Amino acid sequence: QVQLVESGGGLVQAGDSLRLSCAASGGTFSSYYMAWFRQAPGKEREFVAGINGSGGSTYYADSVKGRFTISRDSAKNRVYLQMYSLKLEDTAVYYCAARRGYYRSSPDRYDDWGQGTQVTVSS
């Protein structure tokens, strides 16, 4: 089991950039597939981006492809989500999640979750 703590959320304007950070502890960081999910009010939690243990393979939701970049720093046990050209529809609570094994897009496949960080994009 790994403990996850997100940070970096906030209120930004459309077109701005923001970087989220997720600190992991309590497990072997490199053995976990890490992902970012988000959940907007009244909507289901959705996959945003994922990265494998080595950092060499990433996946993105179509809605963020080309605007968001996921990365990980094994020395710091952190995973990041760099968000560019933010849109109103990116407004949501963003969650960091971890699972042992390979890429999965369903939140049901993830064992460990952070508490979430709010991202609000205004016009």
PDB file of C-alpha atoms in Angstrom:
ATOM      1  CA  GLN A   1       0.000   0.000   0.000  1.00  0.00           C
ATOM      2  CA  VAL A   2       1.218   3.493  -0.811  1.00  0.00           C
ATOM      3  CA  GLN A   3       0.124   6.806   0.626  1.00  0.00           C
ATOM      4  CA  LEU A   4      -0.498   9.634  -1.814  1.00  0.00           C
ATOM      5  CA  VAL A   5      -0.753  13.371  -1.211  1.00  0.00           C
ATOM      6  CA  GLU A   6      -1.626  15.785  -4.006  1.00  0.00           C
ATOM      7  CA  SER A   7      -0.805  19.474  -4.153  1.00  0.00           C
ATOM      8  CA  GLY A   8      -0.730  22.309  -6.637  1.00  0.00           C
ATOM      9  CA  GLY A   9      -4.376  22.882  -7.382  1.00  0.00           C
ATOM     10  CA  GLY A  10      -5.917  26.322  -7.496  1.00  0.00           C
ATOM     11  CA  LEU A  11      -7.966  28.907  -9.345  1.00  0.00           C
ATOM     12  CA  VAL A  12      -6.664  29.884 -12.761  1.00  0.00           C
ATOM     13  CA  GLN A  13      -7.984  31.529 -15.887  1.00  0.00           C
ATOM     14  CA  ALA A  14      -8.697  29.789 -19.149  1.00  0.00           C
ATOM     15  CA  GLY A  15      -5.489  29.444 -21.132  1.00  0.00           C
ATOM     16  CA  ASP A  16      -3.277  29.374 -18.055  1.00  0.00           C
ATOM     17  CA  SER A  17      -0.963  26.577 -16.948  1.00  0.00           C
ATOM     18  CA  LEU A  18      -0.781  24.681 -13.678  1.00  0.00           C
ATOM     19  CA  ARG A  19       1.334  21.842 -12.329  1.00  0.00           C
ATOM     20  CA  LEU A  20      -0.016  19.261  -9.936  1.00  0.00           C
ATOM     21  CA  SER A  21       2.251  17.175  -7.755  1.00  0.00           C
ATOM     22  CA  CYS A  22       1.662  13.883  -5.989  1.00  0.00           C
ATOM     23  CA  ALA A  23       3.988  12.685  -3.242  1.00  0.00           C
ATOM     24  CA  ALA A  24       4.090   8.946  -2.642  1.00  0.00           C
ATOM     25  CA  SER A  25       5.283   7.154   0.489  1.00  0.00           C
ATOM     26  CA  GLY A  26       5.142   3.736   2.069  1.00  0.00           C
ATOM     27  CA  GLY A  27       5.820   1.589  -0.946  1.00  0.00           C
ATOM     28  CA  THR A  28       8.329   0.827  -3.662  1.00  0.00           C
ATOM     29  CA  PHE A  29       7.534   3.729  -5.942  1.00  0.00           C
ATOM     30  CA  SER A  30       8.954   2.199  -9.092  1.00  0.00           C
ATOM     31  CA  SER A  31       6.668  -0.821  -8.815  1.00  0.00           C
ATOM     32  CA  TYR A  32       3.514   1.272  -9.107  1.00  0.00           C
ATOM     33  CA  TYR A  33       1.703   2.430 -12.179  1.00  0.00           C
ATOM     34  CA  MET A  34       0.691   6.001 -11.400  1.00  0.00           C
ATOM     35  CA  ALA A  35      -2.245   7.911 -12.810  1.00  0.00           C
ATOM     36  CA  TRP A  36      -4.211  11.100 -12.520  1.00  0.00           C
ATOM     37  CA  PHE A  37      -7.989  11.059 -12.484  1.00  0.00           C
ATOM     38  CA  ARG A  38     -10.459  13.882 -12.163  1.00  0.00           C
ATOM     39  CA  GLN A  39     -14.032  14.264 -11.078  1.00  0.00           C
ATOM     40  CA  ALA A  40     -16.259  17.199 -11.866  1.00  0.00           C
ATOM     41  CA  PRO A  41     -19.467  17.874  -9.942  1.00  0.00           C
ATOM     42  CA  GLY A  42     -22.201  15.456 -10.960  1.00  0.00           C
ATOM     43  CA  LYS A  43     -19.878  13.431 -13.150  1.00  0.00           C
ATOM     44  CA  GLU A  44     -18.054  10.159 -12.796  1.00  0.00           C
ATOM     45  CA  ARG A  45     -14.378   9.998 -12.011  1.00  0.00           C
ATOM     46  CA  GLU A  46     -12.441   9.846 -15.259  1.00  0.00           C
ATOM     47  CA  PHE A  47      -8.937   8.881 -16.289  1.00  0.00           C
ATOM     48  CA  VAL A  48      -6.699  11.787 -17.278  1.00  0.00           C
ATOM     49  CA  ALA A  49      -3.170  10.429 -17.659  1.00  0.00           C
ATOM     50  CA  GLY A  50      -1.033   7.507 -16.580  1.00  0.00           C
ATOM     51  CA  ILE A  51       2.643   6.584 -16.464  1.00  0.00           C
ATOM     52  CA  ASN A  52       4.438   3.299 -15.920  1.00  0.00           C
ATOM     53  CA  GLY A  53       7.075   2.563 -13.315  1.00  0.00           C
ATOM     54  CA  SER A  54      10.045   3.473 -15.470  1.00  0.00           C
ATOM     55  CA  GLY A  55       8.393   6.586 -16.847  1.00  0.00           C
ATOM     56  CA  GLY A  56       8.873   5.330 -20.360  1.00  0.00           C
ATOM     57  CA  SER A  57       5.232   4.781 -21.234  1.00  0.00           C
ATOM     58  CA  THR A  58       2.376   7.222 -20.857  1.00  0.00           C
ATOM     59  CA  TYR A  59      -1.306   7.321 -21.703  1.00  0.00           C
ATOM     60  CA  TYR A  60      -3.638  10.280 -21.976  1.00  0.00           C
ATOM     61  CA  ALA A  61      -7.331  10.831 -22.279  1.00  0.00           C
ATOM     62  CA  ASP A  62      -8.240  12.287 -25.652  1.00  0.00           C
ATOM     63  CA  SER A  63      -9.602  15.390 -23.957  1.00  0.00           C
ATOM     64  CA  VAL A  64      -6.187  16.355 -22.572  1.00  0.00           C
ATOM     65  CA  LYS A  65      -3.823  14.933 -25.174  1.00  0.00           C
ATOM     66  CA  GLY A  66      -1.416  17.603 -26.345  1.00  0.00           C
ATOM     67  CA  ARG A  67      -2.209  19.882 -23.397  1.00  0.00           C
ATOM     68  CA  PHE A  68      -1.264  17.800 -20.343  1.00  0.00           C
ATOM     69  CA  THR A  69       1.980  15.991 -19.576  1.00  0.00           C
ATOM     70  CA  ILE A  70       2.475  13.365 -16.890  1.00  0.00           C
ATOM     71  CA  SER A  71       5.929  12.639 -15.489  1.00  0.00           C
ATOM     72  CA  ARG A  72       7.504  11.008 -12.486  1.00  0.00           C
ATOM     73  CA  ASP A  73      10.644  11.560 -10.430  1.00  0.00           C
ATOM     74  CA  SER A  74      11.819   8.345  -8.825  1.00  0.00           C
ATOM     75  CA  ALA A  75      14.407  10.132  -6.688  1.00  0.00           C
ATOM     76  CA  LYS A  76      11.664  12.203  -5.085  1.00  0.00           C
ATOM     77  CA  ASN A  77       8.869   9.612  -5.228  1.00  0.00           C
ATOM     78  CA  ARG A  78       6.674  12.109  -6.998  1.00  0.00           C
ATOM     79  CA  VAL A  79       4.436  12.165 -10.011  1.00  0.00           C
ATOM     80  CA  TYR A  80       3.461  15.372 -11.758  1.00  0.00           C
ATOM     81  CA  LEU A  81       0.739  16.565 -14.065  1.00  0.00           C
ATOM     82  CA  GLN A  82       1.718  19.613 -16.072  1.00  0.00           C
ATOM     83  CA  MET A  83      -1.376  21.242 -17.515  1.00  0.00           C
ATOM     84  CA  TYR A  84      -1.269  23.793 -20.297  1.00  0.00           C
ATOM     85  CA  SER A  85      -3.988  25.737 -22.110  1.00  0.00           C
ATOM     86  CA  LEU A  86      -6.504  25.014 -19.408  1.00  0.00           C
ATOM     87  CA  LYS A  87     -10.157  25.087 -20.365  1.00  0.00           C
ATOM     88  CA  LEU A  88     -13.304  25.651 -18.365  1.00  0.00           C
ATOM     89  CA  GLU A  89     -14.126  21.965 -18.735  1.00  0.00           C
ATOM     90  CA  ASP A  90     -10.904  21.018 -16.961  1.00  0.00           C
ATOM     91  CA  THR A  91     -12.457  22.221 -13.716  1.00  0.00           C
ATOM     92  CA  ALA A  92     -12.572  19.257 -11.331  1.00  0.00           C
ATOM     93  CA  VAL A  93     -11.036  17.637  -8.307  1.00  0.00           C
ATOM     94  CA  TYR A  94      -7.874  15.909  -9.468  1.00  0.00           C
ATOM     95  CA  TYR A  95      -6.800  12.680  -7.818  1.00  0.00           C
ATOM     96  CA  CYS A  96      -3.522  10.819  -7.854  1.00  0.00           C
ATOM     97  CA  ALA A  97      -3.850   7.037  -7.917  1.00  0.00           C
ATOM     98  CA  ALA A  98      -1.550   4.015  -7.845  1.00  0.00           C
ATOM     99  CA  ARG A  99      -1.796   0.377  -8.782  1.00  0.00           C
ATOM    100  CA  ARG A 100       0.620  -2.503  -9.106  1.00  0.00           C
ATOM    101  CA  GLY A 101       1.007  -3.680 -12.651  1.00  0.00           C
ATOM    102  CA  TYR A 102       0.159  -2.094 -15.936  1.00  0.00           C
ATOM    103  CA  TYR A 103      -1.963   0.617 -17.462  1.00  0.00           C
ATOM    104  CA  ARG A 104      -5.659   0.603 -16.679  1.00  0.00           C
ATOM    105  CA  SER A 105      -8.089   3.448 -17.259  1.00  0.00           C
ATOM    106  CA  SER A 106     -10.846   2.356 -14.902  1.00  0.00           C
ATOM    107  CA  PRO A 107     -10.687   3.859 -11.412  1.00  0.00           C
ATOM    108  CA  ASP A 108     -11.880   0.521 -10.032  1.00  0.00           C
ATOM    109  CA  ARG A 109      -8.501  -0.930 -10.964  1.00  0.00           C
ATOM    110  CA  TYR A 110      -6.569   1.389  -8.669  1.00  0.00           C
ATOM    111  CA  ASP A 111      -5.872   0.486  -5.082  1.00  0.00           C
ATOM    112  CA  ASP A 112      -4.494   3.660  -3.559  1.00  0.00           C
ATOM    113  CA  TRP A 113      -5.780   7.208  -3.829  1.00  0.00           C
ATOM    114  CA  GLY A 114      -4.885  10.643  -2.631  1.00  0.00           C
ATOM    115  CA  GLN A 115      -7.372  13.055  -1.097  1.00  0.00           C
ATOM    116  CA  GLY A 116      -7.628  15.171  -4.247  1.00  0.00           C
ATOM    117  CA  THR A 117      -6.809  18.739  -5.161  1.00  0.00           C
ATOM    118  CA  GLN A 118      -9.266  21.219  -6.651  1.00  0.00           C
ATOM    119  CA  VAL A 119      -8.560  22.818  -9.998  1.00  0.00           C
ATOM    120  CA  THR A 120     -10.914  25.603 -11.023  1.00  0.00           C
ATOM    121  CA  VAL A 121     -10.632  27.268 -14.404  1.00  0.00           C
ATOM    122  CA  SER A 122     -12.477  30.552 -14.850  1.00  0.00           C
ATOM    123  CA  SER A 123     -13.231  32.555 -17.981  1.00  0.00           C
TER     124      SER A 123
END
